Structures are given as structure tokens and as C-alpha cells.
């Protein structure tokens, strides 16, 4: 279960892992912890980022 990497690429993250992390970071950026002004465009951007990569 190494994601199909061999040789010098062993240990690299898969595309799915990178996209999941990006989605989590965008949601955290939109949360009240970092979005004290309540900017709704941050939530929209986070939602769109997560939904673009859904199968």
C-alpha cells in the first residue's frame, strides 16, 4: 500500500492525499478562527475546492 511508488519516488504522497489536505486547509482558513470578519467568499472557495475533486 505505497500508492504505486517505486524506487526514488517511494514515500511521496498520492494525489488524493494532497487534495484532501488542500480541502482541510481551505476549510480551516474559512473557519471563524482565521475568518473573523465572516467573509462568505472564503466558505464558497473552500466548498468549491472540495467539490471540484469529488468523483
XYZ file of N, CA and C in Angstrom:
165
model
N 0.827 -1.188 0.000
C 0.000 0.000 0.000
C 0.867 1.246 0.000
N 1.741 1.355 -0.976
C 2.609 2.514 -1.053
C 2.141 3.505 -2.118
N 0.960 3.350 -2.665
C 0.445 4.269 -3.666
C 0.996 4.006 -5.055
N 1.687 2.916 -5.227
C 2.237 2.594 -6.535
C 3.607 3.185 -6.795
N 4.205 3.826 -5.788
C 5.519 4.422 -5.986
C 6.589 3.350 -5.845
N 7.616 3.479 -6.633
C 8.753 2.569 -6.547
C 10.041 3.384 -6.629
N 11.114 2.794 -6.211
C 12.427 3.426 -6.344
C 12.545 4.737 -5.602
N 13.028 5.752 -6.315
C 13.288 7.049 -5.686
C 12.007 7.811 -5.361
N 10.863 7.375 -5.893
C 9.594 8.039 -5.603
C 8.902 7.494 -4.360
N 9.472 6.469 -3.743
C 8.855 5.866 -2.567
C 8.733 6.902 -1.451
N 7.563 6.976 -0.841
C 7.331 7.912 0.250
C 6.595 9.172 -0.162
N 6.383 9.359 -1.453
C 5.650 10.538 -1.923
C 4.165 10.353 -1.639
N 3.469 11.466 -1.456
C 2.028 11.389 -1.217
C 1.300 11.228 -2.542
N 0.118 10.643 -2.472
C -0.690 10.468 -3.674
C -1.482 11.741 -3.947
N -2.060 11.823 -5.120
C -2.867 12.976 -5.492
C -4.067 13.112 -4.567
N -4.688 12.007 -4.237
C -5.843 12.043 -3.342
C -5.499 12.599 -1.972
N -4.343 12.227 -1.456
C -3.910 12.736 -0.167
C -3.660 14.236 -0.232
N -3.026 14.696 -1.276
C -2.751 16.123 -1.430
C -4.040 16.924 -1.558
N -4.998 16.412 -2.293
C -6.267 17.118 -2.462
C -7.077 17.138 -1.170
N -7.014 16.059 -0.405
C -7.702 16.028 0.888
C -7.099 17.055 1.841
N -5.790 17.162 1.858
C -5.125 18.152 2.706
C -5.483 19.567 2.273
N -5.521 19.800 0.973
C -5.890 21.129 0.470
C -7.311 21.495 0.910
N -8.219 20.546 0.846
C -9.588 20.795 1.275
C -9.673 21.128 2.757
N -8.930 20.392 3.581
C -8.926 20.658 5.030
C -8.347 22.032 5.338
N -7.284 22.408 4.638
C -6.663 23.712 4.859
C -7.613 24.831 4.449
N -8.307 24.667 3.333
C -9.250 25.689 2.880
C -10.402 25.841 3.869
N -10.882 24.739 4.426
C -11.952 24.816 5.417
C -11.480 25.481 6.705
N -10.262 25.213 7.110
C -9.716 25.868 8.293
C -9.547 27.366 8.049
N -9.107 27.742 6.867
C -8.923 29.147 6.503
C -10.257 29.895 6.511
N -11.336 29.197 6.188
C -12.665 29.825 6.167
C -13.327 29.841 7.539
N -12.806 29.091 8.484
C -13.426 28.985 9.804
C -13.297 30.299 10.576
N -14.110 30.471 11.616
C -14.046 31.702 12.416
C -12.682 31.944 13.068
N -11.883 30.919 13.222
C -10.560 31.085 13.810
C -9.688 32.013 12.961
N -9.787 31.896 11.635
C -8.981 32.713 10.725
C -9.817 33.690 9.916
N -11.111 33.651 10.055
C -12.016 34.485 9.266
C -12.913 35.271 10.220
N -12.318 36.154 10.972
C -13.067 36.886 11.995
C -14.084 37.847 11.401
N -13.880 38.296 10.179
C -14.816 39.228 9.543
C -16.048 38.516 9.001
N -16.030 37.198 8.959
C -17.172 36.435 8.448
C -17.312 36.521 6.940
N -16.201 36.576 6.242
C -16.192 36.680 4.789
C -16.732 35.387 4.174
N -17.900 35.467 3.539
C -18.537 34.266 2.987
C -17.836 33.751 1.738
N -17.059 34.585 1.066
C -16.365 34.098 -0.127
C -15.313 33.048 0.237
N -14.792 33.120 1.452
C -13.848 32.074 1.877
C -14.552 30.732 1.974
N -15.769 30.714 2.521
C -16.542 29.466 2.604
C -16.876 28.957 1.215
N -17.236 29.868 0.315
C -17.561 29.459 -1.054
C -16.335 28.878 -1.753
N -15.186 29.503 -1.562
C -13.954 28.986 -2.162
C -13.593 27.615 -1.598
N -13.759 27.451 -0.294
C -13.464 26.155 0.323
C -14.412 25.084 -0.205
N -15.686 25.419 -0.297
C -16.670 24.467 -0.813
C -16.354 24.084 -2.257
N -16.072 25.073 -3.079
C -15.775 24.803 -4.486
C -14.514 23.982 -4.638
N -13.516 24.244 -3.806
C -12.282 23.466 -3.861
C -12.562 22.001 -3.527
N -13.359 21.772 -2.511
C -13.663 20.392 -2.123
C -14.540 19.681 -3.150
N -15.454 20.380 -3.752
C -16.391 19.747 -4.678
C -15.795 19.511 -6.064
N -14.793 20.256 -6.447
C -14.182 20.068 -7.759
C -13.566 18.677 -7.886
N -13.035 18.170 -6.798
C -12.302 16.908 -6.828
C -13.146 15.710 -6.420
N -14.454 15.875 -6.267
C -15.320 14.752 -5.929
C -15.530 13.896 -7.174
N -15.488 12.586 -7.030
C -15.690 11.709 -8.204
C -17.123 11.714 -8.694
